[in-house]
Short mmCIF file of C-alpha atoms and ligand atoms in Angstrom, two decimals:
data_model
loop_
_atom_site.label_atom_id
_atom_site.label_comp_id
_atom_site.label_asym_id
_atom_site.label_seq_id
_atom_site.Cartn_x
_atom_site.Cartn_y
_atom_site.Cartn_z
CA MET A 532 -5.56 -16.51 -12.95
CA ASP A 533 -7.26 -17.66 -16.15
CA LYS A 534 -6.94 -14.21 -17.71
CA LEU A 535 -3.30 -13.98 -16.70
CA ILE A 536 -2.42 -17.46 -17.96
CA SER A 537 -4.09 -16.70 -21.27
CA LEU A 538 -2.23 -13.36 -21.58
CA CYS A 539 1.05 -15.12 -20.78
CA LYS A 540 0.50 -17.62 -23.60
CA ARG A 541 -0.90 -15.11 -26.11
CA ARG A 542 1.82 -12.51 -25.67
CA GLY A 543 4.83 -14.81 -25.20
CA PHE A 544 5.52 -14.59 -21.48
CA ILE A 545 5.03 -18.25 -20.52
CA PHE A 546 4.07 -21.31 -22.57
CA PRO A 547 3.04 -24.81 -21.44
CA GLY A 548 6.14 -27.06 -21.54
CA SER A 549 6.53 -29.60 -24.39
CA GLU A 550 3.25 -28.30 -25.80
CA ILE A 551 3.45 -29.84 -29.27
CA TYR A 552 3.55 -33.28 -27.63
CA GLY A 553 0.50 -32.60 -25.49
CA GLY A 554 2.55 -30.95 -22.76
CA LEU A 555 4.16 -32.26 -19.59
CA ALA A 556 1.99 -31.60 -16.55
CA ASN A 557 3.07 -28.52 -14.60
CA SER A 558 6.11 -27.70 -16.69
CA TRP A 559 6.37 -24.25 -18.21
CA ASP A 560 8.67 -22.49 -20.67
CA TYR A 561 9.46 -18.79 -20.49
CA GLY A 562 9.02 -17.04 -23.84
CA PRO A 563 10.68 -13.86 -25.14
CA LEU A 564 8.90 -11.52 -22.71
CA GLY A 565 8.92 -13.96 -19.80
CA VAL A 566 12.67 -14.41 -19.95
CA GLU A 567 13.21 -10.62 -19.94
CA LEU A 568 10.91 -10.25 -16.93
CA LYS A 569 12.59 -13.09 -15.06
CA ASN A 570 16.08 -11.80 -15.90
CA ASN A 571 15.16 -8.32 -14.66
CA ILE A 572 14.21 -9.84 -11.30
CA LYS A 573 17.39 -11.92 -11.07
CA GLN A 574 19.67 -9.09 -12.19
CA GLU A 575 18.18 -6.57 -9.79
CA TRP A 576 18.42 -9.09 -6.95
CA TRP A 577 22.09 -9.81 -7.76
CA LYS A 578 22.93 -6.13 -8.07
CA ARG A 579 21.23 -5.28 -4.78
CA PHE A 580 22.41 -8.17 -2.63
CA VAL A 581 25.81 -9.03 -4.15
CA HIS A 582 27.29 -6.04 -6.02
CA GLN A 583 26.01 -3.28 -3.79
CA ARG A 584 27.03 -4.85 -0.46
CA THR A 585 30.53 -5.28 0.91
CA ASP A 586 29.46 -8.25 3.07
CA MET A 587 28.33 -10.54 0.23
CA VAL A 588 29.86 -12.74 -2.47
CA GLY A 589 28.16 -14.77 -5.21
CA MET A 590 28.50 -18.38 -6.38
CA ASP A 591 27.13 -20.75 -8.99
CA THR A 592 27.41 -24.37 -7.84
CA ALA A 593 26.68 -27.79 -9.36
CA LEU A 594 23.15 -29.15 -9.62
CA ILE A 595 24.28 -32.71 -8.92
CA MET A 596 26.40 -33.12 -5.81
CA ASN A 597 28.04 -35.99 -3.95
CA THR A 598 25.29 -38.04 -2.26
CA LYS A 599 27.08 -37.59 1.07
CA VAL A 600 26.01 -33.92 0.93
CA TRP A 601 22.36 -35.00 1.17
CA GLU A 602 23.11 -37.49 3.94
CA ALA A 603 24.82 -34.78 5.97
CA SER A 604 22.19 -32.12 5.27
CA GLY A 605 19.42 -34.46 6.40
CA HIS A 606 17.60 -34.29 3.06
CA LEU A 607 17.85 -38.02 2.40
CA GLN A 608 16.22 -38.78 5.75
CA ASN A 609 13.90 -35.81 6.23
CA PHE A 610 13.08 -34.00 3.01
CA SER A 611 9.68 -35.54 2.54
CA ASP A 612 6.01 -34.63 2.47
CA PRO A 613 3.10 -36.71 3.82
CA LEU A 614 1.44 -38.44 0.89
CA VAL A 615 -2.07 -39.78 1.41
CA GLU A 616 -3.90 -42.02 -1.06
CA CYS A 617 -7.65 -42.25 -1.58
CA LYS A 618 -8.34 -46.00 -1.31
CA LYS A 619 -11.25 -45.73 -3.72
CA CYS A 620 -9.81 -43.85 -6.75
CA HIS A 621 -6.10 -44.12 -5.80
CA ARG A 622 -5.43 -40.43 -6.33
CA ARG A 623 -2.70 -39.09 -4.10
CA PHE A 624 -2.63 -35.82 -2.18
CA ARG A 625 -0.49 -34.03 0.38
CA ALA A 626 -2.17 -34.75 3.69
CA ASP A 627 -0.93 -31.49 5.25
CA HIS A 628 -2.32 -29.47 2.30
CA LEU A 629 -5.75 -31.10 2.57
CA LEU A 630 -5.79 -30.30 6.29
CA ALA A 631 -4.46 -26.76 5.78
CA GLU A 632 -7.21 -25.97 3.23
CA GLU A 633 -9.84 -27.21 5.65
CA SER A 634 -8.30 -25.41 8.60
CA PHE A 635 -9.42 -21.92 7.40
CA GLY A 636 -11.87 -20.82 10.07
CA ASN A 637 -11.58 -24.25 11.64
CA ALA A 638 -8.09 -23.88 13.10
CA ILE A 639 -7.05 -27.53 12.85
CA ILE A 640 -3.72 -28.19 14.53
CA ILE A 641 -1.90 -30.11 11.80
CA SER A 642 0.10 -32.97 13.24
CA ALA A 643 3.23 -34.48 11.70
CA ASP A 644 2.15 -37.92 12.94
CA PRO A 645 0.66 -39.95 10.02
CA ASP A 646 -1.92 -41.70 12.23
CA LYS A 647 -3.09 -38.38 13.65
CA GLN A 648 -3.25 -36.91 10.13
CA LYS A 649 -5.49 -39.76 9.03
CA ASP A 650 -7.72 -39.31 12.11
CA LEU A 651 -7.98 -35.57 11.40
CA LEU A 652 -8.99 -36.19 7.77
CA ILE A 653 -11.77 -38.52 8.93
CA GLU A 654 -12.82 -36.38 11.90
CA HIS A 655 -13.20 -33.26 9.72
CA LYS A 656 -14.84 -35.28 6.91
CA ILE A 657 -12.27 -34.12 4.35
CA LYS A 658 -13.22 -36.05 1.22
CA CYS A 659 -11.20 -36.99 -1.84
CA GLU A 660 -11.25 -33.96 -4.19
CA ASP A 661 -11.53 -36.33 -7.14
CA CYS A 662 -14.13 -39.00 -6.32
CA GLY A 663 -15.67 -37.63 -3.10
CA ALA A 664 -14.91 -40.75 -1.03
CA LEU A 665 -13.94 -40.55 2.64
CA ASP A 666 -11.65 -43.55 2.58
CA TRP A 667 -8.02 -42.58 3.22
CA ASP A 668 -5.00 -44.82 3.50
CA ARG A 669 -2.45 -44.07 6.25
CA PRO A 670 -0.23 -41.15 5.04
CA LYS A 671 3.33 -42.14 4.12
CA GLN A 672 6.42 -39.92 3.98
CA PHE A 673 7.46 -39.42 0.36
CA ASN A 674 11.00 -38.13 -0.34
CA LEU A 675 10.90 -35.20 -2.74
CA MET A 676 14.36 -35.53 -4.23
CA PHE A 677 14.74 -36.56 -7.87
CA LYS A 678 17.03 -39.55 -8.11
CA THR A 679 19.21 -40.38 -11.10
CA PHE A 680 22.41 -42.32 -11.82
CA ILE A 681 25.92 -41.28 -12.76
CA GLY A 682 27.29 -43.30 -15.68
CA PRO A 683 25.77 -46.21 -17.58
CA VAL A 684 25.04 -48.52 -14.62
CA GLU A 685 21.87 -47.96 -12.60
CA SER A 686 22.97 -49.18 -9.19
CA GLU A 687 22.63 -47.75 -5.69
CA ASP A 688 26.39 -47.03 -5.71
CA ASN A 689 25.87 -44.69 -8.65
CA ALA A 690 22.72 -43.02 -7.35
CA VAL A 691 22.77 -39.23 -7.20
CA TYR A 692 20.11 -36.56 -6.64
CA LEU A 693 19.21 -33.31 -8.33
CA ARG A 694 19.56 -30.59 -5.69
CA PRO A 695 16.29 -29.72 -3.93
CA GLU A 696 17.70 -26.34 -2.74
CA THR A 697 20.64 -24.23 -3.89
CA ALA A 698 21.75 -23.77 -0.26
CA GLN A 699 23.96 -26.86 0.11
CA GLY A 700 26.30 -25.76 -2.70
CA MET A 701 27.11 -22.71 -0.57
CA PHE A 702 27.57 -24.65 2.68
CA VAL A 703 30.01 -27.15 1.19
CA ASN A 704 32.03 -24.27 -0.28
CA PHE A 705 32.16 -22.28 2.96
CA LYS A 706 35.86 -23.08 3.47
CA ASN A 707 36.73 -22.24 -0.14
CA ILE A 708 35.03 -18.88 0.20
CA LEU A 709 36.80 -18.18 3.51
CA ASP A 710 40.18 -19.07 1.99
CA THR A 711 39.74 -17.05 -1.21
CA SER A 712 37.60 -14.04 -0.39
CA ARG A 713 39.03 -13.08 3.03
CA LYS A 714 35.56 -12.11 4.25
CA ARG A 715 35.03 -11.59 7.96
CA LEU A 716 31.84 -12.43 9.83
CA PRO A 717 29.12 -11.49 9.34
CA PHE A 718 29.06 -12.13 5.60
CA GLY A 719 26.87 -13.91 3.11
CA ILE A 720 27.03 -16.12 0.04
CA ALA A 721 24.36 -15.68 -2.62
CA GLN A 722 23.31 -17.96 -5.43
CA ILE A 723 20.62 -18.02 -8.11
CA GLY A 724 19.85 -21.35 -9.68
CA LYS A 725 17.53 -24.23 -10.37
CA ALA A 726 16.24 -26.65 -7.75
CA PHE A 727 14.19 -29.79 -8.29
CA ARG A 728 11.50 -31.37 -6.13
CA ASN A 729 9.25 -34.25 -7.04
CA GLU A 730 6.22 -32.41 -5.64
CA ILE A 731 3.16 -34.59 -4.90
CA THR A 732 0.70 -31.90 -5.94
CA PRO A 733 2.30 -29.32 -8.21
CA GLY A 734 -0.04 -26.76 -9.76
CA ASN A 735 -1.50 -23.27 -9.84
CA PHE A 736 0.44 -22.33 -12.99
CA ILE A 737 4.07 -21.51 -12.10
CA PHE A 738 3.37 -21.43 -8.34
CA ARG A 739 4.38 -25.01 -7.54
CA THR A 740 6.47 -26.80 -10.14
CA ARG A 741 8.91 -29.69 -9.99
CA GLU A 742 11.71 -27.62 -11.52
CA PHE A 743 12.08 -24.04 -10.31
CA GLU A 744 14.61 -21.33 -9.61
CA GLN A 745 15.64 -19.97 -6.24
CA MET A 746 17.56 -16.87 -5.19
CA GLU A 747 19.15 -17.78 -1.87
CA ILE A 748 21.48 -16.23 0.66
CA GLU A 749 23.34 -18.05 3.39
CA TYR A 750 24.30 -15.28 5.79
CA PHE A 751 26.99 -16.43 8.24
CA ILE A 752 26.98 -14.80 11.66
CA PRO A 753 29.07 -15.26 14.83
CA ALA A 754 27.96 -18.18 16.99
CA PRO A 755 25.49 -16.55 19.40
CA LYS A 756 27.01 -15.94 22.82
CA LYS A 757 23.59 -15.26 24.26
CA ASP A 758 20.45 -17.11 23.25
CA LYS A 759 18.93 -14.35 21.08
CA ASP A 760 22.07 -12.83 19.49
CA TRP A 761 21.00 -14.04 16.05
CA GLU A 762 17.67 -12.20 16.13
CA LYS A 763 19.12 -8.86 15.06
CA TYR A 764 20.36 -10.40 11.78
CA PHE A 765 17.09 -12.24 11.30
CA ASP A 766 15.17 -8.96 11.71
CA GLU A 767 17.52 -7.13 9.33
CA TRP A 768 16.88 -9.69 6.60
CA ARG A 769 13.13 -9.56 7.17
CA GLU A 770 13.33 -5.80 6.56
CA GLU A 771 15.42 -6.34 3.39
CA MET A 772 12.82 -8.78 2.09
CA LYS A 773 10.02 -6.34 2.88
CA LYS A 774 11.81 -3.59 0.97
CA TRP A 775 12.42 -5.90 -1.99
CA LEU A 776 8.72 -6.80 -2.12
CA ASN A 777 7.77 -3.13 -2.09
CA ASP A 778 10.15 -2.44 -4.99
CA LEU A 779 8.74 -5.42 -6.89
CA GLY A 780 5.36 -3.66 -6.74
CA ILE A 781 3.70 -6.03 -4.26
CA SER A 782 1.11 -4.33 -2.07
CA ALA A 783 1.87 -4.66 1.63
CA LYS A 784 -1.74 -5.43 2.49
CA LYS A 785 -1.55 -8.69 0.52
CA LEU A 786 1.52 -9.88 2.43
CA HIS A 787 1.58 -11.85 5.68
CA TYR A 788 4.60 -12.69 7.79
CA GLU A 789 3.78 -16.03 9.40
CA ASN A 790 5.89 -17.58 12.15
CA ILE A 791 6.02 -21.31 11.54
CA PRO A 792 5.41 -23.24 14.78
CA ASP A 793 7.55 -26.07 16.18
CA GLY A 794 6.93 -29.36 14.43
CA GLU A 795 6.00 -27.69 11.11
CA ARG A 796 9.39 -26.15 10.30
CA ALA A 797 11.97 -27.75 8.01
CA HIS A 798 14.26 -30.14 9.87
CA TYR A 799 17.16 -27.64 9.91
CA SER A 800 15.36 -24.57 11.18
CA LYS A 801 15.08 -23.11 14.68
CA ARG A 802 12.88 -20.26 13.50
CA THR A 803 11.10 -19.72 10.17
CA ILE A 804 8.95 -16.94 8.82
CA ASP A 805 6.99 -17.71 5.69
CA ILE A 806 6.22 -14.57 3.76
CA GLU A 807 2.81 -15.35 2.33
CA TYR A 808 0.91 -13.58 -0.43
CA ASP A 809 -2.81 -13.47 -1.17
CA PHE A 810 -2.73 -15.38 -4.46
CA PRO A 811 -6.09 -15.79 -6.24
CA PHE A 812 -6.00 -19.46 -5.11
CA GLY A 813 -5.36 -18.61 -1.44
CA LYS A 814 -2.78 -17.29 0.99
CA LYS A 815 0.41 -19.16 0.12
CA GLU A 816 4.15 -18.98 0.69
CA LEU A 817 6.00 -16.55 -1.53
CA TYR A 818 9.39 -16.45 0.24
CA GLY A 819 10.96 -17.87 3.40
CA LEU A 820 13.36 -16.69 6.07
CA ALA A 821 15.00 -19.25 8.36
CA TYR A 822 17.51 -19.39 11.20
CA ARG A 823 19.42 -22.56 10.30
CA THR A 824 21.75 -22.33 13.34
CA ASP A 825 25.05 -24.19 12.69
CA PHE A 826 23.07 -27.28 11.63
CA ASP A 827 24.51 -27.54 8.11
CA LEU A 828 28.15 -26.61 8.78
CA LYS A 829 28.23 -28.89 11.84
CA ASN A 830 26.90 -31.88 9.91
CA HIS A 831 29.19 -31.27 6.92
CA MET A 832 32.17 -30.96 9.26
CA GLU A 833 31.31 -34.25 10.96
CA LYS A 834 30.58 -36.12 7.74
CA SER A 835 33.47 -34.76 5.63
CA GLY A 836 36.10 -34.69 8.40
CA GLN A 837 37.11 -31.18 7.22
CA ASP A 838 37.51 -28.35 9.69
CA LEU A 839 34.85 -25.82 8.68
CA ARG A 840 35.32 -23.58 11.68
CA TYR A 841 35.96 -19.85 11.39
CA LEU A 842 39.02 -18.37 13.05
CA ASP A 843 38.22 -15.01 14.58
CA PRO A 844 41.28 -12.86 13.78
CA GLU A 845 40.73 -10.66 16.83
CA THR A 846 40.09 -13.21 19.57
CA ASN A 847 41.82 -16.21 17.95
CA GLU A 848 38.71 -18.21 18.79
CA LYS A 849 37.66 -21.00 16.43
CA PHE A 850 33.95 -21.70 16.07
CA LEU A 851 31.22 -22.71 13.64
CA PRO A 852 29.25 -19.71 12.42
CA HIS A 853 25.46 -19.77 12.51
CA VAL A 854 23.31 -19.03 9.48
CA ILE A 855 20.36 -16.81 8.62
CA GLU A 856 18.83 -17.86 5.31
CA PRO A 857 16.54 -15.55 3.34
CA THR A 858 15.20 -17.34 0.25
CA TRP A 859 13.21 -16.14 -2.71
CA GLY A 860 11.47 -18.20 -5.41
CA VAL A 861 12.00 -16.72 -8.87
CA GLY A 862 8.83 -18.18 -10.43
CA ARG A 863 6.72 -17.05 -7.47
CA SER A 864 8.24 -13.55 -7.79
CA VAL A 865 7.23 -13.50 -11.47
CA LEU A 866 3.72 -14.69 -10.64
CA ALA A 867 3.12 -12.22 -7.80
CA ALA A 868 4.56 -9.32 -9.82
CA MET A 869 2.31 -10.16 -12.78
CA LEU A 870 -0.79 -10.54 -10.60
CA GLU A 871 -0.12 -7.15 -9.01
CA ALA A 872 0.58 -5.51 -12.35
CA TYR A 873 -2.55 -6.80 -14.11
CA HIS A 874 -5.23 -4.12 -14.50
CA GLU A 875 -8.32 -3.77 -16.64
CA GLU A 876 -9.24 -0.12 -17.11
CA ASP A 877 -12.22 1.60 -18.65
CA LEU A 878 -11.10 4.26 -21.07
CA PRO A 879 -12.93 7.56 -21.54
CA SER A 880 -14.72 7.18 -24.90
CA SER A 881 -12.58 9.78 -26.65
CA ALA A 882 -9.25 8.46 -25.43
CA GLU A 883 -7.08 6.61 -27.92
CA ALA A 884 -10.06 5.07 -29.69
CA THR A 885 -9.28 2.08 -31.83
CA GLU A 886 -11.31 1.18 -34.94
CA ASP A 887 -13.16 -1.48 -32.98
CA LYS A 888 -14.12 1.22 -30.40
CA THR A 889 -12.64 -0.79 -27.55
CA ASP A 890 -13.23 1.19 -24.38
CA MET A 891 -11.30 -1.12 -22.06
CA ARG A 892 -7.59 -1.66 -21.87
CA VAL A 893 -5.61 -4.42 -20.22
CA VAL A 894 -2.43 -2.96 -18.82
CA LEU A 895 0.43 -4.53 -16.89
CA LYS A 896 1.50 -1.74 -14.56
CA PHE A 897 4.90 -3.18 -13.67
CA PRO A 898 7.31 -0.96 -11.78
CA LYS A 899 9.20 0.54 -14.71
CA TRP A 900 12.53 -1.19 -13.91
CA LEU A 901 10.76 -4.55 -14.14
CA ALA A 902 9.00 -4.14 -17.50
CA PRO A 903 10.32 -6.65 -20.07
CA VAL A 904 10.22 -4.05 -22.88
CA LYS A 905 11.05 -0.50 -21.84
CA VAL A 906 10.30 1.47 -25.02
CA ALA A 907 8.20 0.83 -28.14
CA ILE A 908 8.97 2.83 -31.27
CA LEU A 909 5.91 3.33 -33.42
CA PRO A 910 5.92 5.25 -36.73
CA LEU A 911 2.49 6.82 -37.22
CA SER A 912 2.27 5.28 -40.68
CA LYS A 913 4.25 2.81 -42.75
CA LYS A 914 5.16 5.55 -45.24
CA GLU A 915 8.76 5.19 -46.33
CA ASN A 916 10.18 8.37 -44.81
CA LEU A 917 8.41 7.84 -41.45
CA SER A 918 9.59 4.24 -41.19
CA SER A 919 13.17 5.12 -41.88
CA LYS A 920 13.17 7.96 -39.32
CA ALA A 921 11.55 5.64 -36.73
CA LYS A 922 14.09 2.88 -37.45
CA GLU A 923 16.89 5.40 -36.94
CA VAL A 924 15.44 6.27 -33.50
CA TYR A 925 15.02 2.55 -32.73
CA GLN A 926 18.64 1.72 -33.69
CA ASP A 927 19.87 4.39 -31.34
CA LEU A 928 17.62 3.45 -28.39
CA ILE A 929 18.38 -0.30 -28.46
CA LYS A 930 21.92 0.50 -27.36
CA ASP A 931 20.48 1.54 -23.97
CA PHE A 932 17.05 -0.09 -23.57
CA VAL A 933 15.11 -3.22 -24.49
CA CYS A 934 12.91 -1.86 -27.31
CA GLU A 935 10.25 -3.05 -29.71
CA TYR A 936 9.60 -1.67 -33.18
CA ASP A 937 6.02 -1.95 -34.45
CA GLU A 938 4.50 -0.38 -37.56
CA THR A 939 1.46 -2.57 -38.18
CA GLN A 940 -2.21 -1.61 -37.51
CA SER A 941 -3.63 1.60 -36.08
CA ILE A 942 -1.74 3.56 -33.46
CA GLY A 943 -4.54 2.89 -30.93
CA LYS A 944 -4.20 -0.86 -31.35
CA ARG A 945 -0.43 -0.64 -31.07
CA TYR A 946 -0.75 1.31 -27.80
CA ARG A 947 -3.10 -1.42 -26.48
CA ARG A 948 -0.57 -4.10 -27.44
CA GLN A 949 2.19 -2.33 -25.56
CA ASP A 950 -0.07 -1.69 -22.54
CA GLU A 951 -0.83 -5.40 -22.38
CA ILE A 952 2.85 -6.29 -22.03
CA GLY A 953 3.57 -3.39 -19.67
CA THR A 954 5.83 -1.22 -21.87
CA PRO A 955 6.29 2.05 -19.92
CA TYR A 956 6.92 4.32 -22.94
CA CYS A 957 5.68 4.45 -26.53
CA VAL A 958 7.58 6.75 -28.84
CA THR A 959 5.58 7.86 -31.86
CA VAL A 960 7.29 9.23 -34.94
CA ASP A 961 4.85 11.34 -36.97
CA PHE A 962 5.01 13.61 -40.01
CA GLU A 963 5.87 16.60 -37.85
CA SER A 964 8.89 14.70 -36.55
CA LEU A 965 10.48 15.09 -39.95
CA GLU A 966 10.21 18.86 -39.56
CA ASP A 967 10.69 19.55 -35.84
CA LYS A 968 13.06 16.61 -35.09
CA ALA A 969 10.86 15.68 -32.11
CA VAL A 970 8.71 12.67 -31.17
CA THR A 971 5.68 12.04 -28.97
CA VAL A 972 6.36 10.01 -25.84
CA ARG A 973 3.31 8.40 -24.25
CA ASP A 974 3.33 7.24 -20.63
CA ARG A 975 1.74 3.80 -20.05
CA ASP A 976 0.06 4.66 -16.74
CA THR A 977 -1.19 8.20 -17.29
CA MET A 978 -1.48 7.95 -21.11
CA LYS A 979 -0.21 11.55 -21.12
CA GLN A 980 1.93 12.54 -24.07
CA ASP A 981 5.07 14.70 -24.11
CA ARG A 982 6.74 16.15 -27.16
CA VAL A 983 10.47 15.46 -26.82
CA LYS A 984 13.38 16.47 -29.08
CA ILE A 985 15.01 13.37 -30.59
CA SER A 986 18.39 14.70 -29.44
CA GLU A 987 17.07 14.72 -25.83
CA LEU A 988 15.09 11.46 -26.01
CA LYS A 989 17.65 9.15 -24.38
CA GLU A 990 18.17 11.50 -21.48
CA TYR A 991 14.38 11.83 -21.04
CA LEU A 992 13.94 8.03 -21.00
CA HIS A 993 16.88 7.43 -18.69
CA LYS A 994 15.49 9.97 -16.26
CA ASN A 995 12.04 8.39 -16.26
CA LEU A 996 13.11 4.75 -16.30
CA THR A 997 15.68 4.93 -13.52
CA PHE A 998 14.20 3.77 -10.27
CA ASN A 999 15.74 5.04 -7.05
CA PHE A 1000 15.64 1.99 -4.84
N1 GAP B 2027 16.88 -23.39 1.23
C1 GAP B 2027 15.62 -23.20 1.84
C2 GAP B 2027 14.51 -23.60 1.00
O1 GAP B 2027 14.70 -24.19 -0.04
P1 GAP B 2027 11.90 -23.53 0.83
O2 GAP B 2027 10.90 -22.75 1.64
O3 GAP B 2027 11.69 -24.98 0.72
O4 GAP B 2027 13.31 -23.21 1.50
C3 GAP B 2027 12.39 -21.54 -0.77
O5 GAP B 2027 12.01 -22.89 -0.61
C4 GAP B 2027 11.53 -20.85 -1.80
O6 GAP B 2027 11.59 -21.56 -3.04
C5 GAP B 2027 10.04 -20.82 -1.45
O7 GAP B 2027 9.73 -19.74 -0.58
C6 GAP B 2027 9.42 -20.63 -2.82
O8 GAP B 2027 9.48 -19.28 -3.23
C7 GAP B 2027 10.35 -21.44 -3.72
N2 GAP B 2027 9.80 -22.80 -3.96
C8 GAP B 2027 9.86 -23.87 -3.15
N3 GAP B 2027 9.28 -24.94 -3.71
C9 GAP B 2027 8.82 -24.55 -4.92
C10 GAP B 2027 8.14 -25.19 -5.99
N4 GAP B 2027 7.84 -26.48 -5.95
N5 GAP B 2027 7.81 -24.47 -7.09
C11 GAP B 2027 8.16 -23.16 -7.17
N6 GAP B 2027 8.81 -22.50 -6.20
C12 GAP B 2027 9.15 -23.17 -5.08
#
């Protein structure tokens, strides 16, 4: 993690937030390469799940919603984590996280009851990570929603909340979507956007932050006639998520599909699978898949007084659809993809030697579609005629690809720089190029070089950069 965090800062992927003022704990800003990487993830997701499916539509809903939304959704009452305070040093922790960390190999059954949680902490001698005391207060439920006020007066009447999930924007628009898109069940609504949670223990770089982005789908299905009718859709979405993870370059052996038992699931869920990944700091949730039943539509219908039922055009039956919800964290996708891509490789002594005789390269082996920069154009020397030929190639390629132009330092060092940010192709313009109208194209992973005619370069790159999902 330390190496990755340092690379992110050094090369402009991710910076600490508000850094010139000493930072703001656990806030992060995406730099020029980070934003390209993140956008590639979001764009591919949107293309795959909205544009390329006939059963999906997209939305972009407000961050601040009517407070009644959060009453109906149960977030005001239930969206909380157990906060436990060390009576000696007054540091606060999530009781369930302390127990979960201890439970490896110990199999502690984590209870939702605060008194039981306290007993378990004492029984298993789980001490304060800060001061080492074993003196816990009774855990209290702490609501994770960020509260603010509409207008100049800070009163309870004006209190509003930043959304803790993008999902509710889609539920409250269900009727609008039915009326305008003429979709028939089953169909889904997708949204990418920010969510906010006042996490008790944020941390591990961009893994757990208080402001983060989600890519969520609410997939509406017919109300199950038989108990397990929803399972087929649930299984289909689990397969879609598996395929996505494979295409993101995540190795299957680091992934775990964990069924969340009764009592530990979110208040709205009848079944949840957490897709967990072996992060360097432990096995943690990457994505989630939940069967939300008709919980949300039913509560919004009751609270708003609006009829949110679906009219089946074939049977003329009116009913509330049920919902399967696959959900992806954007930041966690970035983190997992970067961890998988990070490689340190020994180079054969003759290969691409730099002046400092570095025989190791750091290379981000992103799947090519994901790489923030696709092509680097490197004139062999800064000599006038080479630079101008290389700039000509660059001007043409930027119409199709995200490119970088770099003419400083030795070619070996420039290759290393591009390896470190995961650029799949380096195009070198050399003196021969002026004669044979061809360039050398170097592959990031194999370091093999091809001589390609400039007139055929775009076609060559398109062929090699297009990923057949
Ligand atoms: N609508 C369902 C929902 O919000 P969730 O499991 O609470 O479910 C979905 O969140 C995903 O959002 C998680 O799997 C994770 O990828 C991401 N996520 C949740 N909390 C996060 C946080 N504090 N920081 C970064 N990502 C987070």
